Structure formats: C-alpha cells, structure tokens
Amino acid sequence: MRILRTEVFTMRMKLACALFLLCLPTVAIAQADPGSVHLRNDCRLATQVLTTGQPRPKLQWASQMYDRCPGFAAQVASAMLRARTSTDTAYLNAITFPANQLQDRAVFEAALEISADRGASIPARVYANRVLYWIRFPSAGTDYTTLVDVDGDGRTICTRYGPSSHASVQVIQPLPTDWRARIHAVTSTVMRNMSEPSPVRQSAVCVALTTRPE
C-alpha cells in the first residue's frame, strides 16, 4: 500500500511539472504583449506630438523617443518640412532636437532645404541650421541663443560646449558622401547675403565655418 501511494504521488508530481512547462509559453506571451502594446501606444502618441505639437506637455518626451520608435527619423523630417513657416520655438526645438544624437538622410535633406528657404520662418531656419551643425558636431551644446547671439568681440557664440567624446550617434539612413560640401555651399551663401535676416545669417556662420573644405 505504501509503495502504491508513493507511485501515485510520483505520477502526480510528473503531471504537475508537465502542465507547468506547457503553461510557460502562454505566461511568457502574456507578459510580453503588454510591453509591446505599451510601446506601440507610446510611438503613436510621439508621432501625434511631432505632427501636431499636442499635447504640449509631451513635447520634450516625444523628442526623446528616437531610439525606440521605428520610422521616427522620417517623422522628424516630415514635421520639420510641415513646420517651415512656424514661429513656435518650443515646437521647432522639440522636433529638431533628436538630430542631436541621430543622423538620417531625410532629416539632413529637410534641414538643408529649410536653411536655404527665404520663405521659411526665421526660427525654422535657425533650427534647421542647428540640425546641420549637429551633423558636424553631434551632441554639442548648441541652442537657438548660442546660434544667433554674439560675444563681446562681435563673434557668434555658436555653442556652449563641444561634442561629447562619449556621444553615441544612431545612424538611420547614411548621409550622402558629399554632405559636408553641400552644407557649406548652402550656409556660406546665406552667410554672405547681407539681405538675409541677422539670426539666420549668424546661425549660418556657425555652420559654414565648421564645414569648410579641409
């Protein structure tokens, strides 16, 4: 009788273990799905913020989703082109800020186009020049003020600090091989044109002088 009970107990343990192992994939799927759904929802909201600028409190958050959401760089380029006549500096700052740590051909082309566009707003052109500056110096401490203000000697400040040696740049779509020459051609033309608005010229100086042919 004792032997029979032992065998029954052993069989029950084996059955319990088998059922547990069968349930593991289901448990894993149940745990994985909420995370992926959450990320999809986050990326959907980030796209909405880039597109519309709303909800306003999410601007900074959305600008930091570049390394988590597929197609984010293309969304940035599209947002820049749509906002080329905007004077909303908070929105322009947010949609161009990802260029601080990512490089993408579409973003490059959008920035180059806006930089040269006299029909674009002054803030949009300055922020486009910041994107071009970051292509040359990723993660440099550059903002609207440093690009348009001058120091006591009349020189444009350009940046508060140089690029970090620890900066990690995410390349989405490689830049064209002549990116440096094209940036210099556009920004040096703007820089020399005295009829251009002063903030646009000043920011172009920062980019043109750092992309001169070596």
XYZ file of N, CA and C in Angstrom:
642
model
N 0.835 -1.205 0.000
C 0.000 0.000 0.000
C 0.871 1.258 0.000
N 1.963 1.223 0.806
C 2.859 2.384 0.873
C 3.520 2.614 -0.472
N 3.905 1.512 -1.160
C 4.547 1.632 -2.474
C 3.580 2.240 -3.479
N 2.311 1.829 -3.430
C 1.308 2.352 -4.346
C 1.117 3.855 -4.150
N 1.039 4.273 -2.890
C 0.888 5.705 -2.616
C 2.073 6.509 -3.141
N 3.274 5.943 -3.001
C 4.476 6.619 -3.493
C 4.424 6.786 -4.999
N 3.976 5.710 -5.681
C 3.888 5.782 -7.144
C 2.850 6.806 -7.581
N 1.719 6.840 -6.893
C 0.682 7.817 -7.229
C 1.201 9.238 -7.036
N 1.899 9.455 -5.922
C 2.469 10.779 -5.639
C 3.459 11.194 -6.721
N 4.326 10.202 -7.136
C 5.316 10.486 -8.169
C 4.655 10.844 -9.486
N 3.600 10.108 -9.838
C 2.882 10.388 -11.081
C 2.236 11.772 -11.047
N 1.672 12.116 -9.897
C 1.047 13.439 -9.775
C 2.071 14.558 -9.923
N 3.262 14.365 -9.349
C 4.319 15.362 -9.463
C 4.767 15.533 -10.911
N 4.893 14.407 -11.628
C 5.300 14.469 -13.029
C 4.243 15.198 -13.866
N 2.974 14.909 -13.587
C 1.896 15.563 -14.302
C 1.879 17.071 -14.029
N 2.103 17.446 -12.771
C 2.126 18.866 -12.410
C 3.260 19.588 -13.118
N 4.418 18.920 -13.172
C 5.571 19.538 -13.850
C 5.300 19.709 -15.335
N 4.676 18.682 -15.940
C 4.374 18.750 -17.372
C 3.413 19.894 -17.665
N 2.390 20.038 -16.830
C 1.427 21.115 -17.012
C 2.078 22.483 -16.842
N 3.006 22.578 -15.882
C 3.716 23.838 -15.647
C 4.531 24.237 -16.865
N 5.231 23.255 -17.463
C 6.060 23.537 -18.624
C 5.208 23.934 -19.831
N 4.045 23.296 -19.963
C 3.154 23.643 -21.059
C 2.619 25.067 -20.927
N 2.478 25.519 -19.719
C 1.924 26.851 -19.473
C 2.951 27.966 -19.645
N 4.249 27.611 -19.611
C 5.282 28.650 -19.669
C 5.179 29.540 -20.895
N 5.019 29.004 -22.142
C 4.914 29.897 -23.299
C 3.749 30.863 -23.182
N 2.612 30.357 -22.660
C 1.446 31.219 -22.509
C 1.725 32.357 -21.544
N 2.403 32.030 -20.444
C 2.757 33.051 -19.457
C 3.702 34.078 -20.058
N 4.705 33.560 -20.829
C 5.685 34.465 -21.437
C 5.006 35.415 -22.415
N 4.068 34.856 -23.216
C 3.365 35.699 -24.183
C 2.533 36.751 -23.466
N 1.872 36.314 -22.403
C 1.036 37.248 -21.641
C 1.855 38.373 -21.044
N 3.107 38.046 -20.663
C 3.967 39.077 -20.097
C 4.538 39.991 -21.164
N 4.801 39.459 -22.388
C 5.437 40.244 -23.443
C 4.455 41.194 -24.119
N 3.224 40.734 -24.305
C 2.251 41.524 -25.044
C 1.994 42.910 -24.462
N 1.784 43.019 -23.152
C 1.522 44.362 -22.611
C 2.642 45.346 -22.904
N 3.897 44.872 -22.859
C 5.022 45.758 -23.131
C 5.022 46.251 -24.557
N 4.789 45.348 -25.505
C 4.804 45.751 -26.904
C 3.631 46.665 -27.228
N 2.483 46.383 -26.655
C 1.321 47.251 -26.841
C 1.602 48.637 -26.267
N 2.224 48.663 -25.106
C 2.564 49.941 -24.469
C 3.519 50.745 -25.361
N 4.517 50.070 -25.946
C 5.468 50.769 -26.810
C 4.780 51.279 -28.064
N 3.916 50.478 -28.650
C 3.187 50.933 -29.838
C 2.346 52.164 -29.525
N 1.714 52.150 -28.376
C 0.908 53.305 -27.978
C 1.777 54.535 -27.756
N 2.952 54.322 -27.142
C 3.881 55.438 -26.929
C 4.333 56.029 -28.264
N 4.665 55.142 -29.210
C 5.148 55.609 -30.510
C 4.041 56.322 -31.279
N 2.813 55.838 -31.129
C 1.679 56.503 -31.766
C 1.492 57.915 -31.193
N 1.635 58.023 -29.885
C 1.493 59.332 -29.251
C 2.651 60.245 -29.647
N 3.864 59.699 -29.711
C 5.019 60.509 -30.109
C 4.837 61.057 -31.519
N 4.302 60.235 -32.419
C 4.027 60.688 -33.782
C 3.002 61.807 -33.786
N 1.976 61.662 -32.974
C 0.952 62.702 -32.865
C 1.556 64.018 -32.383
N 2.421 63.932 -31.385
C 3.038 65.142 -30.830
C 3.935 65.800 -31.868
N 4.717 64.999 -32.601
C 5.580 65.556 -33.636
C 4.759 66.216 -34.740
N 3.611 65.630 -35.037
C 2.786 66.120 -36.127
C 2.004 67.373 -35.759
N 1.455 67.396 -34.558
C 0.534 68.474 -34.171
C 1.075 69.414 -33.102
N 2.112 68.972 -32.382
C 2.609 69.775 -31.263
C 1.767 69.631 -30.014
N 0.825 68.702 -30.038
C -0.070 68.486 -28.896
C -0.092 67.004 -28.504
N -0.251 66.703 -27.226
C -0.387 67.625 -26.091
C 0.953 68.297 -25.755
N 0.872 69.554 -25.440
C 2.057 70.379 -25.234
C 3.039 69.813 -24.192
N 2.549 69.318 -23.055
C 3.490 68.813 -22.041
C 4.314 67.610 -22.511
N 3.933 67.013 -23.642
C 4.638 65.825 -24.131
C 5.716 66.150 -25.165
N 5.942 67.414 -25.454
C 6.910 67.771 -26.492
C 8.301 67.217 -26.218
N 8.818 67.477 -25.027
C 10.162 67.010 -24.700
C 10.227 65.486 -24.675
N 9.218 64.862 -24.107
C 9.161 63.395 -24.061
C 9.195 62.810 -25.472
N 8.395 63.363 -26.372
C 8.321 62.834 -27.738
C 9.659 62.963 -28.454
N 10.386 64.047 -28.184
C 11.664 64.273 -28.865
C 12.732 63.272 -28.445
N 12.480 62.534 -27.366
C 13.465 61.568 -26.868
C 13.113 60.124 -27.223
N 12.125 59.927 -28.104
C 11.693 58.583 -28.478
C 12.380 58.068 -29.736
N 13.411 58.797 -30.218
C 14.029 58.474 -31.498
C 14.641 57.075 -31.565
N 15.097 56.548 -30.420
C 15.764 55.244 -30.439
C 14.819 54.098 -30.086
N 13.533 54.382 -29.955
C 12.578 53.349 -29.577
C 11.500 53.112 -30.626
N 11.235 54.105 -31.456
C 10.114 54.011 -32.386
C 10.592 53.857 -33.833
N 10.182 52.795 -34.513
C 10.536 52.631 -35.933
C 9.990 53.788 -36.764
N 10.780 54.231 -37.723
C 10.338 55.303 -38.604
C 10.362 56.686 -37.987
N 10.989 56.821 -36.821
C 10.968 58.095 -36.113
C 11.685 59.193 -36.903
N 12.813 58.871 -37.517
C 13.574 59.879 -38.254
C 12.755 60.450 -39.411
N 12.023 59.586 -40.099
C 11.180 60.059 -41.200
C 10.086 60.991 -40.679
N 9.572 60.698 -39.487
C 8.571 61.569 -38.876
C 9.172 62.937 -38.541
N 10.408 62.937 -38.071
C 11.099 64.196 -37.758
C 11.259 65.043 -39.018
N 11.720 64.416 -40.106
C 11.914 65.148 -41.360
C 10.595 65.734 -41.862
N 9.531 64.946 -41.810
C 8.223 65.425 -42.259
C 7.729 66.580 -41.392
N 7.926 66.443 -40.085
C 7.493 67.501 -39.166
C 8.252 68.800 -39.437
N 9.539 68.695 -39.703
C 10.332 69.884 -39.997
C 9.818 70.598 -41.239
N 9.521 69.836 -42.282
C 9.050 70.449 -43.528
C 7.669 71.079 -43.353
N 6.809 70.427 -42.581
C 5.482 70.990 -42.344
C 5.547 72.272 -41.522
N 6.546 72.350 -40.640
C 6.642 73.491 -39.713
C 7.588 74.584 -40.225
N 7.919 74.562 -41.477
C 8.921 75.501 -42.002
C 8.492 76.961 -41.885
N 7.211 77.247 -41.769
C 6.759 78.631 -41.606
C 6.358 78.936 -40.164
N 6.535 77.980 -39.274
C 6.138 78.163 -37.879
C 7.112 79.089 -37.149
N 6.574 79.818 -36.180
C 7.422 80.644 -35.303
C 7.365 80.125 -33.865
N 6.819 78.946 -33.693
C 6.687 78.321 -32.376
C 8.032 77.684 -32.008
N 8.844 78.415 -31.271
C 10.208 77.946 -30.993
C 10.240 76.678 -30.129
N 9.277 76.527 -29.211
C 9.245 75.323 -28.382
C 8.994 74.092 -29.241
N 8.074 74.211 -30.179
C 7.771 73.094 -31.079
C 8.937 72.822 -32.020
N 9.516 73.859 -32.597
C 10.649 73.696 -33.510
C 11.850 73.072 -32.792
N 12.054 73.493 -31.555
C 13.132 72.914 -30.763
C 12.900 71.414 -30.547
N 11.658 71.044 -30.219
C 11.343 69.650 -29.925
C 11.491 68.748 -31.143
N 11.021 69.193 -32.301
C 11.062 68.309 -33.464
C 12.457 68.189 -34.064
N 13.328 69.167 -33.794
C 14.692 69.080 -34.316
C 15.685 68.530 -33.302
N 15.293 68.456 -32.046
C 16.222 68.012 -31.005
C 16.769 66.602 -31.218
N 15.994 65.655 -31.770
C 16.558 64.317 -31.988
C 17.816 64.302 -32.856
N 17.998 65.320 -33.700
C 19.196 65.381 -34.541
C 20.464 65.506 -33.718
N 20.301 65.797 -32.444
C 21.427 65.843 -31.514
C 22.157 64.502 -31.453
N 21.402 63.408 -31.617
C 22.006 62.091 -31.462
C 21.614 61.092 -32.545
N 21.037 61.571 -33.613
C 20.776 60.663 -34.734
C 21.160 61.349 -36.035
N 21.529 60.542 -37.019
C 21.824 61.054 -38.351
C 20.976 60.282 -39.352
N 20.348 61.035 -40.228
C 19.458 60.425 -41.202
C 19.419 61.296 -42.446
N 19.407 60.660 -43.585
C 19.461 61.413 -44.839
C 18.239 62.309 -45.024
N 17.057 61.806 -44.676
C 15.843 62.609 -44.849
C 15.873 63.845 -43.961
N 16.352 63.700 -42.736
C 16.464 64.833 -41.824
C 17.486 65.834 -42.367
N 18.599 65.330 -42.875
C 19.631 66.176 -43.480
C 19.060 66.981 -44.642
N 18.346 66.315 -45.545
C 17.795 66.998 -46.721
C 16.764 68.050 -46.310
N 15.943 67.725 -45.312
C 14.938 68.682 -44.843
C 15.605 69.926 -44.260
N 16.632 69.711 -43.435
C 17.335 70.836 -42.814
C 18.017 71.710 -43.865
N 18.631 71.082 -44.843
C 19.326 71.830 -45.892
C 18.332 72.670 -46.702
N 17.195 72.084 -47.002
C 16.165 72.796 -47.774
C 15.621 73.997 -47.009
N 15.329 73.802 -45.736
C 14.765 74.886 -44.926
C 15.793 75.987 -44.688
N 17.045 75.600 -44.484
C 18.103 76.590 -44.261
C 18.185 77.590 -45.412
N 17.986 77.113 -46.623
C 18.117 77.974 -47.804
C 16.816 78.662 -48.200
N 15.714 78.313 -47.566
C 14.391 78.773 -47.977
C 14.049 80.142 -47.378
N 14.046 81.168 -48.182
C 13.747 82.516 -47.693
C 12.259 82.681 -47.369
N 11.454 81.721 -47.774
C 10.038 81.758 -47.422
C 9.745 81.100 -46.088
N 10.748 80.411 -45.520
C 10.585 79.778 -44.213
C 10.727 80.829 -43.116
N 10.207 80.535 -41.950
C 10.315 81.483 -40.838
C 11.759 81.561 -40.342
N 12.077 82.644 -39.683
C 13.419 82.803 -39.122
C 13.731 81.695 -38.103
N 12.851 81.423 -37.139
C 13.162 80.349 -36.183
C 13.344 78.989 -36.856
N 12.519 78.680 -37.853
C 12.647 77.386 -38.532
C 13.998 77.267 -39.222
N 14.482 78.343 -39.801
C 15.780 78.311 -40.484
C 16.930 78.198 -39.480
N 16.798 78.887 -38.356
C 17.838 78.781 -37.325
C 17.908 77.351 -36.786
N 16.748 76.761 -36.510
C 16.747 75.388 -36.001
C 17.215 74.388 -37.062
N 16.948 74.689 -38.319
C 17.476 73.837 -39.391
C 19.003 73.912 -39.403
N 19.537 75.109 -39.180
C 20.994 75.245 -39.115
C 21.571 74.519 -37.901
N 20.797 74.464 -36.823
C 21.274 73.684 -35.680
C 21.386 72.213 -36.042
N 20.425 71.707 -36.792
C 20.497 70.314 -37.246
C 21.768 70.089 -38.060
N 22.075 71.019 -38.953
C 23.284 70.907 -39.782
C 24.548 70.998 -38.931
N 24.507 71.836 -37.918
C 25.646 71.956 -37.008
C 25.856 70.647 -36.256
N 24.779 70.017 -35.834
C 24.885 68.748 -35.103
C 25.376 67.608 -35.983
N 25.122 67.709 -37.281
C 25.676 66.696 -38.175
C 27.202 66.765 -38.125
N 27.709 67.965 -38.031
C 29.171 68.154 -37.949
C 29.676 67.853 -36.537
N 28.928 68.289 -35.520
C 29.344 68.109 -34.132
C 28.197 67.536 -33.292
N 27.989 66.231 -33.350
C 26.880 65.625 -32.599
C 26.977 65.916 -31.102
N 25.838 66.184 -30.502
C 25.676 66.404 -29.052
C 26.353 67.674 -28.542
N 26.791 68.555 -29.425
C 27.369 69.835 -28.966
C 26.289 70.649 -28.256
N 26.723 71.496 -27.327
C 25.785 72.296 -26.538
C 25.308 73.515 -27.292
N 24.503 73.289 -28.304
C 24.066 74.354 -29.195
C 22.563 74.557 -29.080
N 22.142 75.795 -28.924
C 20.718 76.095 -28.897
C 20.459 77.359 -29.716
N 19.218 77.800 -29.720
C 18.847 78.970 -30.527
C 19.682 80.186 -30.136
N 19.831 80.386 -28.845
C 20.548 81.578 -28.361
C 22.001 81.581 -28.797
N 22.676 80.455 -28.646
C 24.107 80.427 -28.993
C 24.322 80.597 -30.492
N 23.329 80.242 -31.286
C 23.473 80.355 -32.740
C 23.228 81.771 -33.252
N 22.508 82.572 -32.494
C 22.154 83.906 -33.007
C 22.803 85.049 -32.236
N 23.318 84.775 -31.045
C 23.932 85.838 -30.245
C 25.424 85.963 -30.538
N 25.975 87.127 -30.212
C 27.410 87.350 -30.398
C 28.036 87.695 -29.055
N 29.339 87.459 -28.954
C 30.040 87.775 -27.709
C 30.508 89.238 -27.736
N 31.320 89.614 -26.762
C 31.778 90.996 -26.652
C 32.625 91.448 -27.819
N 33.203 90.487 -28.528
C 34.035 90.825 -29.679
C 33.262 90.769 -30.991
N 31.947 90.563 -30.878
C 31.131 90.528 -32.087
C 31.137 89.192 -32.800
N 31.650 88.154 -32.158
C 31.690 86.833 -32.782
C 30.508 85.983 -32.315
N 29.944 85.214 -33.233
C 28.828 84.343 -32.880
C 29.303 83.290 -31.893
N 28.523 83.059 -30.858
C 28.909 82.106 -29.806
C 28.877 80.670 -30.323
N 27.871 80.330 -31.082
C 27.673 79.019 -31.710
C 27.336 77.905 -30.722
N 28.196 77.656 -29.749
C 27.949 76.540 -28.837
C 28.511 76.821 -27.457
N 27.867 76.271 -26.442
C 28.343 76.446 -25.067
C 29.453 75.444 -24.739
N 29.410 74.298 -25.391
C 30.466 73.294 -25.199
C 30.505 72.401 -26.432
N 31.645 71.795 -26.651
C 31.837 70.968 -27.838
C 31.175 69.613 -27.727
N 31.295 68.807 -28.778
C 30.685 67.476 -28.767
C 31.310 66.590 -27.702
N 30.494 65.739 -27.111
C 30.987 64.820 -26.092
C 31.733 63.661 -26.731
N 32.845 63.287 -26.110
C 33.600 62.137 -26.619
C 32.859 60.840 -26.359
N 31.835 60.899 -25.513
C 31.047 59.707 -25.186
C 29.717 59.680 -25.931
N 29.527 60.636 -26.851
C 28.257 60.715 -27.565
C 28.057 59.489 -28.449
N 26.856 58.980 -28.453
C 26.502 57.839 -29.292
C 25.508 58.314 -30.347
N 25.906 58.252 -31.604
C 25.065 58.727 -32.700
C 24.436 57.527 -33.395
N 23.123 57.563 -33.518
C 22.402 56.496 -34.187
C 22.207 56.876 -35.653
N 22.778 56.091 -36.546
C 22.647 56.348 -37.978
C 21.450 55.561 -38.497
N 20.452 56.274 -39.019
C 19.255 55.627 -39.549
C 19.440 55.346 -41.039
N 19.547 56.398 -41.819
C 19.885 56.288 -43.233
C 21.154 57.099 -43.459
N 22.215 56.484 -43.990
C 23.501 57.183 -44.127
C 23.372 58.489 -44.921
N 24.181 59.465 -44.542
C 24.203 60.738 -45.252
C 24.874 60.559 -46.613
N 24.571 61.436 -47.573
C 25.280 61.369 -48.857
C 26.762 61.646 -48.642
N 27.565 61.131 -49.510
C 29.024 61.266 -49.328
C 29.485 62.722 -49.411
N 28.719 63.572 -50.082
C 29.111 64.979 -50.227
C 28.384 65.888 -49.238
N 27.959 65.316 -48.103
C 27.149 66.091 -47.156
C 27.858 67.355 -46.689
N 29.143 67.255 -46.434
C 29.866 68.414 -45.910
C 29.933 69.548 -46.933
N 30.229 69.217 -48.180
C 30.311 70.229 -49.228
C 28.945 70.883 -49.467
N 27.890 70.102 -49.415
C 26.550 70.646 -49.643
C 26.133 71.577 -48.499
N 26.438 71.192 -47.271
C 26.131 72.073 -46.137
C 26.885 73.381 -46.269
N 28.158 73.291 -46.604
C 28.975 74.506 -46.713
C 28.472 75.403 -47.841
N 28.073 74.807 -48.959
C 27.605 75.598 -50.098
C 26.359 76.405 -49.727
N 25.434 75.778 -49.032
C 24.188 76.462 -48.659
C 24.438 77.517 -47.592
N 25.101 77.140 -46.522
C 25.234 78.066 -45.388
C 26.214 79.206 -45.680
N 27.226 78.960 -46.495
C 28.143 80.054 -46.833
C 27.449 81.079 -47.733
N 26.533 80.607 -48.584
C 25.755 81.530 -49.420
C 24.857 82.398 -48.547
N 24.195 81.777 -47.584
C 23.341 82.532 -46.665
C 24.172 83.510 -45.845
N 25.314 83.069 -45.391
C 26.189 83.886 -44.545
C 26.639 85.157 -45.252
N 26.898 85.053 -46.546
C 27.423 86.202 -47.290
C 26.330 87.145 -47.784
N 25.088 86.710 -47.711
C 23.980 87.529 -48.221
C 23.508 88.493 -47.140
N 23.869 89.756 -47.277
C 23.563 90.738 -46.244
C 22.071 91.067 -46.152
N 21.288 90.635 -47.123
C 19.849 90.882 -47.060
C 19.118 89.816 -46.244
N 19.827 88.781 -45.843
C 19.227 87.741 -45.012
C 19.019 88.284 -43.595
N 17.983 87.827 -42.911
C 17.781 88.254 -41.519
C 19.003 87.908 -40.662
N 19.339 88.786 -39.749
C 20.530 88.614 -38.930
C 20.591 87.259 -38.200
N 19.507 86.780 -37.551
C 19.601 85.491 -36.861
C 19.918 84.325 -37.806
N 19.387 84.407 -39.011
C 19.650 83.349 -39.990
C 21.107 83.396 -40.431
N 21.603 84.608 -40.690
C 22.998 84.756 -41.101
C 23.940 84.304 -39.985
N 23.660 84.727 -38.771
C 24.535 84.376 -37.654
C 24.614 82.860 -37.474
N 23.464 82.197 -37.535
C 23.476 80.745 -37.362
C 24.160 80.055 -38.539
N 24.021 80.639 -39.722
C 24.690 80.069 -40.901
C 26.205 80.179 -40.775
N 26.670 81.263 -40.130
C 28.114 81.439 -39.914
C 28.676 80.245 -39.137
N 27.958 79.860 -38.079
C 28.431 78.753 -37.239
C 28.621 77.480 -38.051
N 27.692 77.238 -38.962
C 27.744 76.004 -39.753
C 28.772 76.113 -40.878
N 28.758 77.241 -41.571
C 29.654 77.406 -42.720
C 31.119 77.326 -42.328
N 31.467 77.963 -41.218
C 32.868 77.995 -40.811
C 33.382 76.636 -40.341
N 32.484 75.762 -39.923
C 32.907 74.437 -39.451
C 32.796 73.349 -40.521
N 32.321 73.745 -41.710
C 32.222 72.746 -42.802
C 33.064 73.148 -43.997
N 33.984 74.085 -43.797
C 34.859 74.479 -44.900
C 35.681 73.296 -45.373
N 35.955 73.228 -46.661
C 36.808 72.132 -47.186
C 38.141 72.077 -46.472
N 38.574 70.892 -46.134
C 39.839 70.760 -45.396
C 41.022 70.791 -46.344
